[in-house]
mmCIF file of C-alpha atoms and ligand atoms in Angstrom:
data_model
loop_
_atom_site.group_PDB
_atom_site.id
_atom_site.type_symbol
_atom_site.label_atom_id
_atom_site.label_comp_id
_atom_site.label_asym_id
_atom_site.label_seq_id
_atom_site.Cartn_x
_atom_site.Cartn_y
_atom_site.Cartn_z
ATOM 1 C CA MET A 1 -34.026 24.309 -83.371
ATOM 2 C CA ALA A 2 -35.313 27.622 -84.411
ATOM 3 C CA LYS A 3 -38.912 28.217 -84.843
ATOM 4 C CA ILE A 4 -40.077 31.769 -85.721
ATOM 5 C CA GLU A 5 -43.570 33.297 -84.759
ATOM 6 C CA LEU A 6 -44.658 36.621 -85.775
ATOM 7 C CA LYS A 7 -48.051 37.206 -84.001
ATOM 8 C CA ASN A 8 -50.352 40.050 -84.956
ATOM 9 C CA ILE A 9 -47.361 42.056 -86.126
ATOM 10 C CA SER A 10 -48.168 45.666 -87.438
ATOM 11 C CA LYS A 11 -45.761 47.998 -88.886
ATOM 12 C CA LYS A 12 -46.151 51.714 -89.450
ATOM 13 C CA PHE A 13 -43.836 54.441 -90.913
ATOM 14 C CA LYS A 14 -45.279 57.606 -89.587
ATOM 15 C CA ASP A 15 -49.181 57.361 -90.707
ATOM 16 C CA ASP A 16 -48.504 54.534 -93.250
ATOM 17 C CA THR A 17 -49.003 51.201 -92.131
ATOM 18 C CA VAL A 18 -47.160 48.779 -94.312
ATOM 19 C CA ILE A 19 -47.460 45.690 -92.340
ATOM 20 C CA GLN A 20 -51.168 45.032 -91.188
ATOM 21 C CA ASN A 21 -51.595 42.056 -88.400
ATOM 22 C CA LEU A 22 -49.574 39.239 -89.706
ATOM 23 C CA ASN A 23 -49.298 36.116 -88.419
ATOM 24 C CA LEU A 24 -46.801 33.699 -89.363
ATOM 25 C CA THR A 25 -44.964 30.544 -88.146
ATOM 26 C CA ILE A 26 -41.779 29.730 -89.674
ATOM 27 C CA LYS A 27 -41.064 26.096 -89.197
ATOM 28 C CA ASP A 28 -37.961 24.761 -87.736
ATOM 29 C CA GLY A 29 -35.201 23.905 -90.118
ATOM 30 C CA SER A 30 -37.633 25.037 -93.365
ATOM 31 C CA PHE A 31 -36.544 26.598 -96.408
ATOM 32 C CA THR A 32 -39.214 29.308 -96.271
ATOM 33 C CA VAL A 33 -39.589 31.868 -98.988
ATOM 34 C CA LEU A 34 -41.507 35.313 -99.042
ATOM 35 C CA VAL A 35 -42.835 36.515 -102.138
ATOM 36 C CA GLY A 36 -45.006 39.252 -103.342
ATOM 37 C CA PRO A 37 -44.278 42.689 -105.674
ATOM 38 C CA SER A 38 -41.967 45.308 -105.281
ATOM 39 C CA GLY A 39 -42.825 47.408 -101.790
ATOM 40 C CA CYS A 40 -45.535 44.544 -100.203
ATOM 41 C CA GLY A 41 -43.520 44.513 -97.070
ATOM 42 C CA LYS A 42 -41.233 41.602 -97.619
ATOM 43 C CA SER A 43 -37.818 43.296 -96.517
ATOM 44 C CA THR A 44 -39.624 45.048 -93.427
ATOM 45 C CA THR A 45 -41.134 42.092 -92.184
ATOM 46 C CA LEU A 46 -37.521 40.342 -92.110
ATOM 47 C CA ARG A 47 -35.576 43.292 -90.677
ATOM 48 C CA MET A 48 -38.071 42.784 -88.062
ATOM 49 C CA VAL A 49 -37.185 39.558 -87.501
ATOM 50 C CA ALA A 50 -33.555 40.027 -87.264
ATOM 51 C CA GLY A 51 -34.357 43.078 -85.130
ATOM 52 C CA LEU A 52 -33.003 45.726 -87.573
ATOM 53 C CA GLU A 53 -36.444 47.662 -87.713
ATOM 54 C CA LYS A 54 -39.141 47.535 -84.637
ATOM 55 C CA GLN A 55 -42.406 46.445 -84.987
ATOM 56 C CA SER A 56 -45.125 48.996 -84.465
ATOM 57 C CA ASP A 57 -47.219 46.382 -82.888
ATOM 58 C CA GLY A 58 -47.031 42.523 -81.950
ATOM 59 C CA GLU A 59 -44.600 40.025 -81.272
ATOM 60 C CA ILE A 60 -41.685 38.048 -82.473
ATOM 61 C CA TRP A 61 -40.630 34.728 -81.048
ATOM 62 C CA ILE A 62 -38.060 32.613 -81.706
ATOM 63 C CA ASP A 63 -37.817 29.273 -80.483
ATOM 64 C CA ASP A 64 -39.204 29.771 -77.136
ATOM 65 C CA THR A 65 -38.244 33.506 -76.527
ATOM 66 C CA CYS A 66 -40.188 36.626 -77.240
ATOM 67 C CA VAL A 67 -37.256 38.700 -79.112
ATOM 68 C CA ASN A 68 -39.030 42.068 -78.987
ATOM 69 C CA ASP A 69 -36.518 43.587 -76.640
ATOM 70 C CA THR A 70 -33.694 41.288 -77.780
ATOM 71 C CA PRO A 71 -31.217 43.718 -79.928
ATOM 72 C CA PRO A 72 -30.078 42.045 -83.242
ATOM 73 C CA GLY A 73 -26.879 40.738 -82.332
ATOM 74 C CA MET A 74 -28.383 38.692 -79.898
ATOM 75 C CA ARG A 75 -30.907 37.013 -81.929
ATOM 76 C CA ASP A 76 -28.553 34.648 -83.277
ATOM 77 C CA VAL A 77 -30.215 35.538 -86.815
ATOM 78 C CA ALA A 78 -27.339 36.372 -89.905
ATOM 79 C CA MET A 79 -29.168 38.482 -92.741
ATOM 80 C CA VAL A 80 -27.440 38.112 -96.083
ATOM 81 C CA PHE A 81 -28.516 41.119 -98.372
ATOM 82 C CA GLN A 82 -28.378 41.882 -102.348
ATOM 83 C CA ASN A 83 -26.199 44.585 -101.611
ATOM 84 C CA TYR A 84 -23.699 42.537 -99.335
ATOM 85 C CA ALA A 85 -21.096 44.951 -98.827
ATOM 86 C CA LEU A 86 -17.727 43.162 -98.440
ATOM 87 C CA TYR A 87 -14.439 45.010 -96.930
ATOM 88 C CA PRO A 88 -12.637 46.035 -100.236
ATOM 89 C CA THR A 89 -9.167 45.726 -98.532
ATOM 90 C CA MET A 90 -9.330 42.747 -96.879
ATOM 91 C CA SER A 91 -9.049 39.430 -98.087
ATOM 92 C CA VAL A 92 -11.382 36.717 -98.669
ATOM 93 C CA ARG A 93 -10.459 35.265 -95.624
ATOM 94 C CA GLY A 94 -10.011 38.579 -93.542
ATOM 95 C CA ASN A 95 -13.791 39.368 -94.889
ATOM 96 C CA ILE A 96 -15.103 35.917 -93.574
ATOM 97 C CA GLU A 97 -13.371 36.006 -90.298
ATOM 98 C CA PHE A 98 -13.978 39.943 -89.347
ATOM 99 C CA GLY A 99 -16.908 38.869 -87.050
ATOM 100 C CA LEU A 100 -15.021 36.198 -85.349
ATOM 101 C CA LYS A 101 -12.535 38.746 -84.495
ATOM 102 C CA ASN A 102 -14.626 41.117 -83.293
ATOM 103 C CA ARG A 103 -16.225 38.531 -81.095
ATOM 104 C CA GLY A 104 -13.035 37.542 -79.796
ATOM 105 C CA VAL A 105 -12.983 34.037 -80.705
ATOM 106 C CA ALA A 106 -9.483 32.472 -80.563
ATOM 107 C CA ARG A 107 -7.155 31.773 -83.699
ATOM 108 C CA GLY A 108 -7.084 28.287 -83.922
ATOM 109 C CA GLU A 109 -10.775 27.998 -83.806
ATOM 110 C CA ARG A 110 -11.122 30.834 -86.485
ATOM 111 C CA ASP A 111 -8.691 28.998 -88.450
ATOM 112 C CA LYS A 112 -10.718 26.148 -88.641
ATOM 113 C CA LEU A 113 -13.965 27.843 -89.119
ATOM 114 C CA VAL A 114 -13.152 29.578 -91.947
ATOM 115 C CA LYS A 115 -11.160 26.681 -93.286
ATOM 116 C CA ASP A 116 -14.585 24.592 -93.154
ATOM 117 C CA ILE A 117 -17.281 26.957 -94.241
ATOM 118 C CA SER A 118 -14.783 27.789 -97.463
ATOM 119 C CA GLU A 119 -14.892 24.262 -98.137
ATOM 120 C CA ILE A 120 -18.440 24.201 -97.806
ATOM 121 C CA VAL A 121 -19.170 27.137 -99.918
ATOM 122 C CA GLY A 122 -16.048 26.412 -102.658
ATOM 123 C CA LEU A 123 -14.238 29.567 -101.586
ATOM 124 C CA THR A 124 -10.719 27.491 -100.352
ATOM 125 C CA PRO A 125 -8.784 28.411 -103.482
ATOM 126 C CA HIS A 126 -9.660 32.022 -103.129
ATOM 127 C CA LEU A 127 -8.968 32.652 -99.328
ATOM 128 C CA ASP A 128 -6.107 35.150 -100.357
ATOM 129 C CA LYS A 129 -7.936 37.216 -103.095
ATOM 130 C CA LYS A 130 -9.299 40.535 -102.657
ATOM 131 C CA PRO A 131 -13.047 40.772 -103.134
ATOM 132 C CA GLN A 132 -12.475 43.146 -106.362
ATOM 133 C CA ASN A 133 -10.265 40.216 -108.056
ATOM 134 C CA LEU A 134 -13.780 37.601 -107.487
ATOM 135 C CA SER A 135 -16.751 36.995 -109.453
ATOM 136 C CA GLY A 136 -20.239 38.057 -108.801
ATOM 137 C CA GLY A 137 -20.822 34.530 -107.541
ATOM 138 C CA GLN A 138 -17.711 34.207 -105.858
ATOM 139 C CA ARG A 139 -18.621 37.660 -103.890
ATOM 140 C CA GLN A 140 -21.807 36.142 -103.031
ATOM 141 C CA ARG A 141 -20.231 33.500 -101.340
ATOM 142 C CA VAL A 142 -18.051 35.397 -99.548
ATOM 143 C CA ALA A 143 -21.243 37.123 -98.041
ATOM 144 C CA LEU A 144 -22.768 33.660 -97.213
ATOM 145 C CA ALA A 145 -19.690 32.721 -95.739
ATOM 146 C CA ARG A 146 -19.456 35.591 -93.516
ATOM 147 C CA ALA A 147 -23.046 34.812 -92.270
ATOM 148 C CA MET A 148 -22.194 30.963 -92.006
ATOM 149 C CA VAL A 149 -19.410 31.555 -89.433
ATOM 150 C CA LYS A 150 -21.581 33.137 -87.154
ATOM 151 C CA GLN A 151 -23.057 29.682 -86.856
ATOM 152 C CA PRO A 152 -26.737 30.976 -86.423
ATOM 153 C CA LYS A 153 -29.677 29.427 -85.713
ATOM 154 C CA VAL A 154 -31.405 31.542 -88.802
ATOM 155 C CA PHE A 155 -30.206 32.442 -92.169
ATOM 156 C CA ILE A 156 -32.252 35.336 -93.765
ATOM 157 C CA LEU A 157 -31.365 35.657 -97.054
ATOM 158 C CA ASP A 158 -32.961 39.135 -98.998
ATOM 159 C CA GLU A 159 -32.757 38.949 -102.651
ATOM 160 C CA PRO A 160 -28.995 37.527 -102.218
ATOM 161 C CA LEU A 161 -28.885 36.515 -106.198
ATOM 162 C CA SER A 162 -30.658 39.316 -107.916
ATOM 163 C CA ASN A 163 -27.131 41.134 -108.858
ATOM 164 C CA LEU A 164 -26.334 37.776 -110.673
ATOM 165 C CA ASP A 165 -26.587 37.258 -114.372
ATOM 166 C CA ALA A 166 -29.538 34.299 -115.324
ATOM 167 C CA LYS A 167 -27.091 31.284 -115.313
ATOM 168 C CA LEU A 168 -24.932 32.222 -112.183
ATOM 169 C CA ARG A 169 -28.411 32.822 -110.300
ATOM 170 C CA ASN A 170 -29.662 29.552 -111.331
ATOM 171 C CA GLN A 171 -26.452 27.848 -109.778
ATOM 172 C CA MET A 172 -26.541 29.420 -107.089
ATOM 173 C CA ARG A 173 -30.141 28.876 -106.229
ATOM 174 C CA THR A 174 -29.194 25.138 -106.520
ATOM 175 C CA GLU A 175 -26.345 25.468 -104.275
ATOM 176 C CA LEU A 176 -28.098 27.461 -101.706
ATOM 177 C CA ILE A 177 -30.649 24.641 -101.848
ATOM 178 C CA GLN A 178 -27.772 21.820 -101.112
ATOM 179 C CA LEU A 179 -26.445 24.013 -98.485
ATOM 180 C CA HIS A 180 -29.918 24.240 -96.308
ATOM 181 C CA LYS A 181 -30.041 20.669 -96.591
ATOM 182 C CA ARG A 182 -26.558 20.235 -95.367
ATOM 183 C CA LEU A 183 -26.743 22.992 -92.368
ATOM 184 C CA GLY A 184 -30.520 22.009 -91.774
ATOM 185 C CA THR A 185 -30.935 25.320 -90.047
ATOM 186 C CA THR A 186 -33.959 27.888 -90.597
ATOM 187 C CA PHE A 187 -33.743 29.553 -94.253
ATOM 188 C CA VAL A 188 -35.852 32.390 -94.976
ATOM 189 C CA TYR A 189 -35.439 33.805 -98.279
ATOM 190 C CA VAL A 190 -36.694 36.986 -99.853
ATOM 191 C CA THR A 191 -37.290 37.009 -103.331
ATOM 192 C CA HIS A 192 -40.112 38.852 -105.925
ATOM 193 C CA ASP A 193 -39.701 36.289 -108.395
ATOM 194 C CA GLN A 194 -42.370 33.499 -107.932
ATOM 195 C CA VAL A 195 -39.915 31.265 -110.088
ATOM 196 C CA GLU A 196 -37.472 31.447 -107.753
ATOM 197 C CA ALA A 197 -39.635 31.032 -105.051
ATOM 198 C CA MET A 198 -41.261 27.820 -106.460
ATOM 199 C CA SER A 199 -38.133 26.366 -107.251
ATOM 200 C CA MET A 200 -36.441 27.051 -103.757
ATOM 201 C CA GLY A 201 -38.972 27.119 -101.132
ATOM 202 C CA ASP A 202 -40.611 24.222 -98.967
ATOM 203 C CA GLU A 203 -42.975 26.990 -97.884
ATOM 204 C CA ILE A 204 -43.945 29.939 -99.513
ATOM 205 C CA VAL A 205 -45.601 33.040 -98.102
ATOM 206 C CA VAL A 206 -47.391 35.148 -100.502
ATOM 207 C CA MET A 207 -47.303 38.577 -99.562
ATOM 208 C CA ASN A 208 -49.329 41.538 -100.962
ATOM 209 C CA LYS A 209 -49.663 45.051 -99.936
ATOM 210 C CA GLY A 210 -48.701 44.157 -96.354
ATOM 211 C CA VAL A 211 -51.089 41.072 -96.018
ATOM 212 C CA ILE A 212 -50.191 37.631 -96.427
ATOM 213 C CA GLN A 213 -52.386 36.120 -99.036
ATOM 214 C CA GLN A 214 -51.067 32.345 -98.802
ATOM 215 C CA ALA A 215 -48.429 30.572 -96.717
ATOM 216 C CA ASP A 216 -48.241 26.804 -98.040
ATOM 217 C CA SER A 217 -46.422 24.195 -100.195
ATOM 218 C CA PRO A 218 -45.308 25.135 -103.467
ATOM 219 C CA MET A 219 -47.542 22.537 -105.023
ATOM 220 C CA LYS A 220 -50.464 23.492 -102.888
ATOM 221 C CA LEU A 221 -49.671 27.232 -103.764
ATOM 222 C CA TYR A 222 -50.310 25.867 -107.475
ATOM 223 C CA HIS A 223 -52.835 23.439 -107.551
ATOM 224 C CA ASP A 224 -55.152 25.122 -104.309
ATOM 225 C CA PRO A 225 -54.880 28.960 -104.665
ATOM 226 C CA GLU A 226 -56.837 30.445 -101.707
ATOM 227 C CA ASN A 227 -57.486 33.681 -103.663
ATOM 228 C CA LEU A 228 -57.306 35.383 -107.009
ATOM 229 C CA PHE A 229 -54.015 36.951 -106.246
ATOM 230 C CA THR A 230 -52.269 33.810 -105.279
ATOM 231 C CA ALA A 231 -53.682 32.443 -108.469
ATOM 232 C CA GLU A 232 -52.216 35.047 -110.666
ATOM 233 C CA PHE A 233 -49.060 35.493 -109.071
ATOM 234 C CA ILE A 234 -48.140 31.938 -109.397
ATOM 235 C CA GLY A 235 -47.251 29.814 -112.712
ATOM 236 C CA THR A 236 -45.507 30.688 -115.661
ATOM 237 C CA PRO A 237 -47.835 32.081 -117.660
ATOM 238 C CA ALA A 238 -49.667 32.536 -114.510
ATOM 239 C CA MET A 239 -53.720 31.184 -114.019
ATOM 240 C CA ASN A 240 -55.754 32.634 -116.827
ATOM 241 C CA THR A 241 -58.461 34.751 -115.269
ATOM 242 C CA MET A 242 -61.438 36.588 -116.372
ATOM 243 C CA GLN A 243 -64.271 38.429 -114.835
ATOM 244 C CA MET A 244 -67.575 36.325 -115.184
ATOM 245 C CA ARG A 245 -70.087 37.830 -117.629
ATOM 246 C CA ASP A 246 -73.835 38.247 -117.243
ATOM 247 C CA ALA A 247 -74.850 35.641 -120.022
ATOM 248 C CA GLN A 248 -78.175 34.517 -120.523
ATOM 249 C CA GLY A 249 -79.938 37.223 -118.892
ATOM 250 C CA LEU A 250 -78.921 35.378 -115.714
ATOM 251 C CA ASP A 251 -77.180 37.537 -113.113
ATOM 252 C CA ILE A 252 -74.373 35.462 -111.920
ATOM 253 C CA GLN A 253 -72.374 37.860 -109.697
ATOM 254 C CA ALA A 254 -75.272 38.350 -107.580
ATOM 255 C CA SER A 255 -77.285 35.030 -107.314
ATOM 256 C CA VAL A 256 -74.165 32.871 -106.944
ATOM 257 C CA GLY A 257 -71.403 35.178 -105.948
ATOM 258 C CA ILE A 258 -68.818 34.092 -107.965
ATOM 259 C CA GLY A 259 -66.581 36.982 -109.380
ATOM 260 C CA TYR A 260 -64.129 35.426 -111.295
ATOM 261 C CA VAL A 261 -63.258 32.457 -113.135
ATOM 262 C CA GLY A 262 -59.457 30.710 -114.069
ATOM 263 C CA PHE A 263 -57.733 27.765 -115.700
ATOM 264 C CA ARG A 264 -54.128 27.174 -115.693
ATOM 265 C CA PRO A 265 -52.499 27.540 -119.278
ATOM 266 C CA GLU A 266 -51.246 23.961 -118.882
ATOM 267 C CA GLN A 267 -54.700 22.206 -118.324
ATOM 268 C CA ALA A 268 -56.148 23.596 -121.468
ATOM 269 C CA LEU A 269 -55.898 21.264 -124.596
ATOM 270 C CA ILE A 270 -55.994 22.588 -128.121
ATOM 271 C CA ASN A 271 -58.046 20.913 -130.848
ATOM 272 C CA ALA A 272 -58.888 18.302 -128.546
ATOM 273 C CA GLY A 273 -60.530 15.000 -129.798
ATOM 274 C CA PRO A 274 -64.653 14.687 -129.431
ATOM 275 C CA ASP A 275 -63.989 12.671 -126.298
ATOM 276 C CA SER A 276 -63.092 15.475 -124.158
ATOM 277 C CA GLU A 277 -64.968 16.740 -121.947
ATOM 278 C CA GLY A 278 -64.785 20.544 -120.716
ATOM 279 C CA TYR A 279 -65.700 23.863 -121.649
ATOM 280 C CA THR A 280 -64.752 24.594 -125.192
ATOM 281 C CA VAL A 281 -63.916 28.231 -126.517
ATOM 282 C CA GLU A 282 -62.882 29.129 -130.020
ATOM 283 C CA GLY A 283 -60.154 31.702 -130.914
ATOM 284 C CA GLU A 284 -57.094 32.886 -132.781
ATOM 285 C CA ILE A 285 -53.538 32.318 -132.276
ATOM 286 C CA LEU A 286 -51.779 35.606 -131.767
ATOM 287 C CA THR A 287 -48.117 34.364 -130.525
ATOM 288 C CA ARG A 288 -46.430 31.109 -130.765
ATOM 289 C CA GLU A 289 -43.442 30.833 -128.277
ATOM 290 C CA SER A 290 -41.692 27.397 -128.812
ATOM 291 C CA LEU A 291 -39.312 26.332 -125.831
ATOM 292 C CA GLY A 292 -38.211 23.182 -127.011
ATOM 293 C CA ALA A 293 -39.981 20.849 -124.605
ATOM 294 C CA GLU A 294 -42.929 23.457 -124.169
ATOM 295 C CA GLN A 295 -44.839 25.698 -126.411
ATOM 296 C CA ILE A 296 -46.901 28.730 -125.076
ATOM 297 C CA TYR A 297 -49.576 30.291 -127.587
ATOM 298 C CA GLN A 298 -51.396 33.320 -126.783
ATOM 299 C CA ILE A 299 -54.593 33.274 -127.919
ATOM 300 C CA GLN A 300 -57.509 35.873 -128.766
ATOM 301 C CA SER A 301 -61.174 34.566 -127.813
ATOM 302 C CA ARG A 302 -64.692 36.251 -127.908
ATOM 303 C CA SER A 303 -64.205 37.102 -124.100
ATOM 304 C CA GLY A 304 -60.220 38.044 -124.129
ATOM 305 C CA VAL A 305 -56.574 36.934 -124.261
ATOM 306 C CA PHE A 306 -55.247 34.019 -122.599
ATOM 307 C CA PHE A 307 -52.387 31.696 -122.833
ATOM 308 C CA VAL A 308 -52.163 28.082 -123.326
ATOM 309 C CA LYS A 309 -49.034 25.886 -122.645
ATOM 310 C CA THR A 310 -48.417 22.347 -124.152
ATOM 311 C CA PHE A 311 -45.527 20.053 -123.675
ATOM 312 C CA LEU A 312 -43.526 17.626 -126.360
ATOM 313 C CA ALA A 313 -46.656 18.092 -128.350
ATOM 314 C CA PRO A 314 -46.208 19.023 -132.059
ATOM 315 C CA VAL A 315 -46.661 23.175 -132.619
ATOM 316 C CA VAL A 316 -49.753 24.033 -133.607
ATOM 317 C CA THR A 317 -49.784 25.849 -137.572
ATOM 318 C CA ALA A 318 -53.428 26.515 -137.708
ATOM 319 C CA ASP A 319 -54.580 30.269 -136.489
ATOM 320 C CA HIS A 320 -58.117 29.368 -135.659
ATOM 321 C CA VAL A 321 -58.036 26.632 -132.836
ATOM 322 C CA LYS A 322 -60.782 25.171 -130.259
ATOM 323 C CA VAL A 323 -59.765 25.407 -126.996
ATOM 324 C CA THR A 324 -60.905 22.848 -124.293
ATOM 325 C CA ILE A 325 -60.804 23.266 -120.673
ATOM 326 C CA PRO A 326 -61.697 20.265 -118.578
ATOM 327 C CA TYR A 327 -64.396 21.268 -116.104
ATOM 328 C CA GLU A 328 -62.497 19.670 -113.393
ATOM 329 C CA HIS A 329 -59.783 22.408 -113.994
ATOM 330 C CA LEU A 330 -61.802 25.067 -113.600
ATOM 331 C CA TYR A 331 -61.137 27.633 -110.633
ATOM 332 C CA TYR A 332 -64.044 29.889 -109.327
ATOM 333 C CA PHE A 333 -63.629 33.000 -107.369
ATOM 334 C CA GLY A 334 -65.772 35.291 -105.511
ATOM 335 C CA LEU A 335 -66.576 38.980 -106.164
ATOM 336 C CA SER A 336 -63.560 39.946 -103.694
ATOM 337 C CA GLY A 337 -61.374 37.234 -105.080
ATOM 338 C CA GLU A 338 -61.843 34.672 -102.492
ATOM 339 C CA ARG A 339 -61.414 30.962 -103.820
ATOM 340 C CA LEU A 340 -64.677 29.206 -103.868
ATOM 341 C CA ARG A 341 -64.646 25.614 -103.377
ATOM 342 C CA SER A 342 -68.356 24.327 -101.725
ATOM 343 C CA GLY A 343 -71.286 24.195 -104.085
ATOM 344 C CA VAL A 344 -69.434 24.978 -107.359
ATOM 345 C CA GLN A 345 -68.182 21.787 -107.900
ATOM 346 C CA ALA A 346 -71.850 20.205 -108.940
ATOM 347 C CA ASN A 347 -72.680 23.283 -110.896
ATOM 348 C CA ARG A 348 -69.108 23.421 -113.070
ATOM 349 C CA LYS A 349 -70.592 22.775 -116.117
ATOM 350 C CA GLN A 350 -73.592 24.860 -116.363
ATOM 351 C CA LEU A 351 -71.469 27.637 -114.912
ATOM 352 C CA ALA A 352 -68.708 27.513 -117.535
ATOM 353 C CA THR A 353 -71.355 27.777 -120.040
ATOM 354 C CA VAL A 354 -73.142 30.640 -118.572
ATOM 355 C CA GLY A 355 -69.810 32.308 -117.425
ATOM 356 C CA GLY A 356 -68.672 32.649 -121.389
ATOM 357 C CA ILE A 357 -65.331 32.480 -121.061
HETATM 358 N N1 ATP B 401 -37.489 53.453 -93.638
HETATM 359 C C1 ATP B 401 -38.661 53.405 -94.299
HETATM 360 N N2 ATP B 401 -39.467 54.565 -94.089
HETATM 361 C C2 ATP B 401 -40.507 54.791 -94.929
HETATM 362 N N3 ATP B 401 -41.162 53.989 -95.499
HETATM 363 C C3 ATP B 401 -40.541 52.620 -95.452
HETATM 364 C C4 ATP B 401 -39.239 52.414 -95.052
HETATM 365 N N4 ATP B 401 -38.356 51.121 -95.190
HETATM 366 C C5 ATP B 401 -39.998 50.951 -96.175
HETATM 367 N N5 ATP B 401 -41.028 51.411 -96.542
HETATM 368 C C6 ATP B 401 -41.980 51.327 -97.066
HETATM 369 O O1 ATP B 401 -42.607 50.058 -96.643
HETATM 370 C C7 ATP B 401 -43.084 49.442 -97.767
HETATM 371 C C8 ATP B 401 -42.492 48.142 -97.805
HETATM 372 O O2 ATP B 401 -41.048 48.451 -97.920
HETATM 373 P P1 ATP B 401 -40.122 46.858 -98.251
HETATM 374 O O3 ATP B 401 -39.042 47.406 -98.245
HETATM 375 O O4 ATP B 401 -40.739 46.162 -96.776
HETATM 376 O O5 ATP B 401 -40.868 46.146 -99.873
HETATM 377 P P2 ATP B 401 -40.559 45.098 -100.386
HETATM 378 O O6 ATP B 401 -41.438 43.924 -100.374
HETATM 379 O O7 ATP B 401 -39.159 44.153 -99.658
HETATM 380 O O8 ATP B 401 -39.937 45.497 -101.688
HETATM 381 P P3 ATP B 401 -38.690 44.888 -102.598
HETATM 382 O O9 ATP B 401 -39.035 43.707 -103.397
HETATM 383 O O10 ATP B 401 -38.682 46.362 -103.586
HETATM 384 O O11 ATP B 401 -37.644 44.934 -102.328
HETATM 385 C C9 ATP B 401 -42.992 49.975 -98.969
HETATM 386 O O12 ATP B 401 -43.989 50.599 -98.982
HETATM 387 C C10 ATP B 401 -41.839 51.141 -98.556
HETATM 388 O O13 ATP B 401 -42.000 52.362 -99.571
HETATM 389 MG MG1 MG B 402 -36.661 44.589 -100.384
#
């Protein structure tokens, strides 16, 4: 069992506050992914959980223990980094069992652990090789195995796949998901890639500038973003968002407090039939990207450029198109980017029209 709680955590480097009053509960046995742009504080947050960095303020709890004063080695947390330094002169076996030897684990038990874990991560045929004779993916597995033999309560993985090529990265993603299922241990994974986050996590924590924007399941983040940042961060392509514009002499921003309106590229329809209810805008197709099952169009409308994505549909060859966004798929955000829900629903049709998207 390992639940992690961060309570009012702040972190300063000299006068620079990089984490501000962060509160987060990482559920026992979850695969939690921290995602956000470079420099937003993901690694710093996890290094504090592992005890490699001390928070300036707040408490970190692992299960029922406040670990503020617990040294890293005693926290029962194993960390795998992007640059997993393997010992080059040691064999795979030597690398995996190094920590166990240091802890004085007896030979018989060591051998059994190395055997079991090598089997799990698929390294059994490579135990006698040196790291330089392994592929990138195999080296990454050694780093994982080295963390696994410690049998920690929590695995922390900080961008562990970013040195691998795209194909191997996909394969290792699947393997990590399976590994998590098999071990049932709490995994906390860091990436700046939202696709990776969405495909791996059962809980995703979106961060920006040291502040949690939203912590939710992938589906909730996608369908129900709390703010403009999350809406624009999640999705491929991300949500189209535009500033509400004054129209027909109405000061909408001042009167209703709506700052932005958005829609997902895959919710818009191109040249839909007359029965389709929604806000309609005309535009010119600038680019077409056909990925087989899906097509992505970049469209210039009178209020800006946006993306539309269709699935299993014939490629639209016309340049001038009509795009319809069903009213129920329009999202509204306040002037500071917070999601607006109440009161907006009834007015959607009117708002879309006067919004001028
Ligand atoms: N030891 C340090 N001293 C001073 N500033 C630091 C230190 N470590 C991190 N920072 C700063 O803290 C902020 C957060 O850094 P962090 O490494 O946590 O970001 P990240 O989200 O992991 O980014 P990336 O995706 O690039 O790895 C950055 O502005 C960084 O410059
Ligand atoms: Mg980092």
